[in-house]
CSV table of C-alpha atoms in Angstrom, one decimal:
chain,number,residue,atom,x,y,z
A,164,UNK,CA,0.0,0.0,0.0
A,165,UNK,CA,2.7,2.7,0.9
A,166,UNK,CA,4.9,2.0,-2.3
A,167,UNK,CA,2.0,2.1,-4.4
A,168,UNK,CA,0.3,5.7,-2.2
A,169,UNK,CA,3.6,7.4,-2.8
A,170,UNK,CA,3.4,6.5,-6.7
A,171,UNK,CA,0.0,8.4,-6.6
A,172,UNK,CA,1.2,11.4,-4.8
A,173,UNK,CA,4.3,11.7,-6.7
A,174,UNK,CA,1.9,13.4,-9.8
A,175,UNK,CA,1.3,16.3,-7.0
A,176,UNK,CA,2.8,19.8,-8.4
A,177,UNK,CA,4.6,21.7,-5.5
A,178,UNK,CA,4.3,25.2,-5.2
A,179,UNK,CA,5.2,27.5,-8.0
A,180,UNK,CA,5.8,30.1,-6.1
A,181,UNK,CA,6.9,29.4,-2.9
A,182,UNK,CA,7.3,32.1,0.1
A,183,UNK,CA,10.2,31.6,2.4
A,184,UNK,CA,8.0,33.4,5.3
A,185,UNK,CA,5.4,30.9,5.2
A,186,UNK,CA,8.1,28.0,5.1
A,187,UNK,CA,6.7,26.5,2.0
A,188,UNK,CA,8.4,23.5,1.3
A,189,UNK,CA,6.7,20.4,-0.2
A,190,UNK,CA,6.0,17.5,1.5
A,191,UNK,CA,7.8,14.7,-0.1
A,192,UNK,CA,5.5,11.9,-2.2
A,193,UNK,CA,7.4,9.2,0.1
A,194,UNK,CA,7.6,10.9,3.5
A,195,UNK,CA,3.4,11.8,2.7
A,196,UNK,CA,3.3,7.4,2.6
A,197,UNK,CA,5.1,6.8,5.3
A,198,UNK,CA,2.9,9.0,7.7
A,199,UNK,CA,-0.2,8.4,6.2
A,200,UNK,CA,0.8,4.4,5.9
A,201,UNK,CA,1.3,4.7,9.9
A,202,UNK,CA,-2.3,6.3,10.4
A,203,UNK,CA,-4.0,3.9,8.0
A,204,UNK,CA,-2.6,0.9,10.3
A,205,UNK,CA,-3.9,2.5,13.2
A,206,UNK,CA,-7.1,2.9,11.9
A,207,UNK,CA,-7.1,6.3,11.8
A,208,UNK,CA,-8.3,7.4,8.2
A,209,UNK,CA,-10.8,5.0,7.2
A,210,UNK,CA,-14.2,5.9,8.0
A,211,UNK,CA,-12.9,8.8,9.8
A,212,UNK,CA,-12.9,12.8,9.4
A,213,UNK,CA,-9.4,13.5,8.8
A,214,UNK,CA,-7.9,17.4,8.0
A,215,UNK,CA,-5.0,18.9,6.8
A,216,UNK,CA,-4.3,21.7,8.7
A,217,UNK,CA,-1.9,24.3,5.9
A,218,UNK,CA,-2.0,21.8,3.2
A,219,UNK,CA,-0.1,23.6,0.7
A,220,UNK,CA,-1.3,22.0,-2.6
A,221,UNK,CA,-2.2,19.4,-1.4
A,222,UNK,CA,-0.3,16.4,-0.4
A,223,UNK,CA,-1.0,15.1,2.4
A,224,UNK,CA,-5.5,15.8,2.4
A,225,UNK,CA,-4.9,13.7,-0.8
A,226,UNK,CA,-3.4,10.5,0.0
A,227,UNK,CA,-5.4,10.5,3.4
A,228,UNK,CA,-8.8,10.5,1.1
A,229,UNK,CA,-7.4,7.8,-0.9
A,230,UNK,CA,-8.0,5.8,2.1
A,231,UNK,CA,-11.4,5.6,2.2
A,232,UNK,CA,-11.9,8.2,5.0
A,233,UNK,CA,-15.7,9.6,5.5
A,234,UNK,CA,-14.5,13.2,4.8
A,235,UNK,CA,-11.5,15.2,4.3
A,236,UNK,CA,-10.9,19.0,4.7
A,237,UNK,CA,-8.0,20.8,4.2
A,238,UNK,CA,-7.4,24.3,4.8
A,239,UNK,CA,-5.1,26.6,3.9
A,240,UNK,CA,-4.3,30.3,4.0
A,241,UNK,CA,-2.6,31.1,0.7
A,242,UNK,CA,-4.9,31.1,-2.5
A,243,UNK,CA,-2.5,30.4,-5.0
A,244,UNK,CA,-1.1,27.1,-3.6
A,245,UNK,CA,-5.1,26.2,-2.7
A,246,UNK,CA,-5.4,26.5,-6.3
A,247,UNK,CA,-2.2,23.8,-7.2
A,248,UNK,CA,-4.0,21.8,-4.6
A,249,UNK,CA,-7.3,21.3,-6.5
A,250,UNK,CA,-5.5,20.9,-9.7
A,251,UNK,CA,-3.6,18.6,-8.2
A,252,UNK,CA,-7.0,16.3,-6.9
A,253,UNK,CA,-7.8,15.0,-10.2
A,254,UNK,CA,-3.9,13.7,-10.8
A,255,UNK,CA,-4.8,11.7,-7.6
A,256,UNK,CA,-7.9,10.8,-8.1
A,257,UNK,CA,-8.8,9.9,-4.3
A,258,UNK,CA,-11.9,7.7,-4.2
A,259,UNK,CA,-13.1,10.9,-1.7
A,260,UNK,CA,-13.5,14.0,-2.8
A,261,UNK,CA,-11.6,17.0,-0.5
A,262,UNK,CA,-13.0,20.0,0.5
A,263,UNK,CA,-10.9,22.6,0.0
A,264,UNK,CA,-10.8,25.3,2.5
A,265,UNK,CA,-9.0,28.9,2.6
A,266,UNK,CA,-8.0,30.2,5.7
A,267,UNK,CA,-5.8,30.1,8.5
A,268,UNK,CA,-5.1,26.9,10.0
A,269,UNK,CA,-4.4,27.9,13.7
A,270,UNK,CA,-8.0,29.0,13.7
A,271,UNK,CA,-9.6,26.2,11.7
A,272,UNK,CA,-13.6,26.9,11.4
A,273,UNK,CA,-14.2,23.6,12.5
A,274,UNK,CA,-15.8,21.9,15.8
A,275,UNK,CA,-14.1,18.6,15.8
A,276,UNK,CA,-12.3,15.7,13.7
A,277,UNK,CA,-11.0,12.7,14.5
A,278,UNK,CA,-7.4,12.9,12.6
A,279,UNK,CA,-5.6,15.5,11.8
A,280,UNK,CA,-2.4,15.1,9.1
A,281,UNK,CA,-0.1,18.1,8.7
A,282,UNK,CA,3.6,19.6,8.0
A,283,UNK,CA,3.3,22.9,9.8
A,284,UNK,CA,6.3,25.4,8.8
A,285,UNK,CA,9.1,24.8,11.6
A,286,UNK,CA,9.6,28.0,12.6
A,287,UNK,CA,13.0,28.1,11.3
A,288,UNK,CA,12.9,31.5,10.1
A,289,UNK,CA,14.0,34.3,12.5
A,290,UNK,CA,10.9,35.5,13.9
A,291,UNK,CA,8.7,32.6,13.9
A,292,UNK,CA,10.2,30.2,16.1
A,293,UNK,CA,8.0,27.9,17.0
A,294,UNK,CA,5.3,28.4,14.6
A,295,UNK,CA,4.3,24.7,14.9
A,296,UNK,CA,3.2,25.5,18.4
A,297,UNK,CA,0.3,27.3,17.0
A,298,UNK,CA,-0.4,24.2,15.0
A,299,UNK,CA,-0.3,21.9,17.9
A,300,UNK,CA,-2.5,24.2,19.8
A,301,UNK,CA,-4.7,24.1,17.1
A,302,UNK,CA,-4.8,20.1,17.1
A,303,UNK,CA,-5.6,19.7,20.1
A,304,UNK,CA,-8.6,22.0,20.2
A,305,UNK,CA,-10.3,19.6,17.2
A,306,UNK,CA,-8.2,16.1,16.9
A,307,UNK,CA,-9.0,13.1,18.5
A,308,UNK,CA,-5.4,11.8,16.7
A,309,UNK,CA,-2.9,13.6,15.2
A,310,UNK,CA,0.3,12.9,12.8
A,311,UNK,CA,2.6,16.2,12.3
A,312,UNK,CA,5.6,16.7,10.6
A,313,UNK,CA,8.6,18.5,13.0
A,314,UNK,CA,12.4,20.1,12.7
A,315,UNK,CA,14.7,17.6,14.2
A,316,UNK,CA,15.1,17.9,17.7
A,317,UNK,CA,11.5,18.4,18.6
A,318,UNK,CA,10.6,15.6,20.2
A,319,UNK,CA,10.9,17.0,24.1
A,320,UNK,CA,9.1,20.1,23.0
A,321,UNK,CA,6.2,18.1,21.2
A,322,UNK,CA,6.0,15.5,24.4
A,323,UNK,CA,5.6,18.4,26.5
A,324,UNK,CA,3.4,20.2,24.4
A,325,UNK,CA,1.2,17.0,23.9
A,326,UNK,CA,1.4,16.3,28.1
A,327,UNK,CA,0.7,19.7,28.6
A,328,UNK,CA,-3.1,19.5,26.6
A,329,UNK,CA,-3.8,16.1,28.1
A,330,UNK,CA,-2.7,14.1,25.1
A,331,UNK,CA,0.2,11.9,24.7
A,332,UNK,CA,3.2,11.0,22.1
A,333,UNK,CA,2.7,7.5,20.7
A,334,UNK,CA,5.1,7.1,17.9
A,335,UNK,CA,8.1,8.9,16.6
A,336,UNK,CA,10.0,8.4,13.8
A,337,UNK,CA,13.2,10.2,12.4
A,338,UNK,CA,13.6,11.3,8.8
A,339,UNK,CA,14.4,13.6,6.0
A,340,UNK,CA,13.3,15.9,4.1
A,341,UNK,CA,14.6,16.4,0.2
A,342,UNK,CA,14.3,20.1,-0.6
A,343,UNK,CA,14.9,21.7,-3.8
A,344,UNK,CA,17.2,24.7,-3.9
A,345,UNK,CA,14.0,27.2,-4.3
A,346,UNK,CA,15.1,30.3,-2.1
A,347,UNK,CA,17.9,32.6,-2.6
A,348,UNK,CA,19.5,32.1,0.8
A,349,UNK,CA,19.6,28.1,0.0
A,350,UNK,CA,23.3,27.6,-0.8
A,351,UNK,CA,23.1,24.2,-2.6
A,352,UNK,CA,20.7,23.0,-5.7
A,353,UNK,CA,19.0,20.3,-3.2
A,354,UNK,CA,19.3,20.2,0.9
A,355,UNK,CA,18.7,17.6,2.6
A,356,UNK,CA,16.4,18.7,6.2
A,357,UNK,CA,16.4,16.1,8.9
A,358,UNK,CA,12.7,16.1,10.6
A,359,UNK,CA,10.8,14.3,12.9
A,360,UNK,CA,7.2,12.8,12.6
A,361,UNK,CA,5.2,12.4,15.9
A,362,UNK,CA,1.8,10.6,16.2
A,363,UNK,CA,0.1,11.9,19.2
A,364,UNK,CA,-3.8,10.9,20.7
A,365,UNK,CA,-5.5,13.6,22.5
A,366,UNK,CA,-7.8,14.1,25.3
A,367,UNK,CA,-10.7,12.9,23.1
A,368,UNK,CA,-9.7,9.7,21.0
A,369,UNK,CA,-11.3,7.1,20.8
């Protein structure tokens, strides 16, 4: 299933215009697998609500609603990359059809769901150190599960985060992140970013 999942994903367009602020780096096709393989076991995308919480165009609201989910939303505060996203849907062809959603995604209009999937930006960039935190926060207000994407080194912060709202850190897996040279400050034509990928249950799963 996760060989054939990242063959899928790997027809989805990055963004063609990516901002350095916003930390907009794709998700790779096989990293997108992996996670969503890992939920899928777990039982935590079939049948199930799942969103994407910033899904850039689009990568990982896709594969989760070729799982057979009952619904998938995915919401996401720039326009243009929401726009690769839906162009990217029919590449997919999930079996579900997403609802597409622009806004922001530390303030998602939405009561509850029982997975969330998402690569929140890192907060690398001076200034916006932990901006996952916001992302977290947001998870825990809605998710039952969750399965994020991290910078290396997070773990003790994502534990304590998780602890902190009641929930708890499940599974956590090293791994890296292929990027594309695509800003000026990137000194090299590809980089390679180690990360971190946490599954976490909050106060509410079930």
């Amino acid at each position: 299933m996760k060989r054939a999942l990242e063959q899928r994903l790997s027809a989805v367009e990055g963004f063609r215009d990516p901002s350095a602020a916003l930390e907009q780096y794709p998700t790779p096709a096989d990293l997108a697998a992996h996670l969503l393989h890992l939920a899928d076991l777990h039982g935590d995308l079939a049948g199930r609500t799942v969103a994407d919480l910033g899904t850039g165009t689009g990568m990982l609201a896709l594969g989760a609603a070729t799982r057979e989910p009952e619904r998938v939303l995915a919401i996401e505060r720039d326009p243009d990359a929401l726009a690769v996203a839906r162009e990217n849907e029919p590449r997919v062809d999930p079996a579900v059809g997403v609802d597409w959603l622009l806004g922001d995604a530390t303030r998602p209009p939405l009561a509850s769901v029982d997975t969330v999937v998402m690569n929140p930006p890192f907060g690398a960039q001076r200034g916006s150190e932990h901006a996952d935190r916001a992302f977290l926060a947001a998870t825990a207000g809605i998710a039952g599960v969750s399965y994020s994407i991290h910078n290396a080194g997070s773990k003790s912060f994502v534990e304590s985060f998780a602890a902190d709202e009641g929930g708890e850190v499940t599974h956590a897996f090293a791994a890296e992140l292929d990027v594309a040279r695509q800003f000026e400050f990137h000194t090299s034509e590809r980089e390679r970013l180690d990360v971190e990928a946490f599954r976490i249950e909050w106060a509410g799963y079930s």
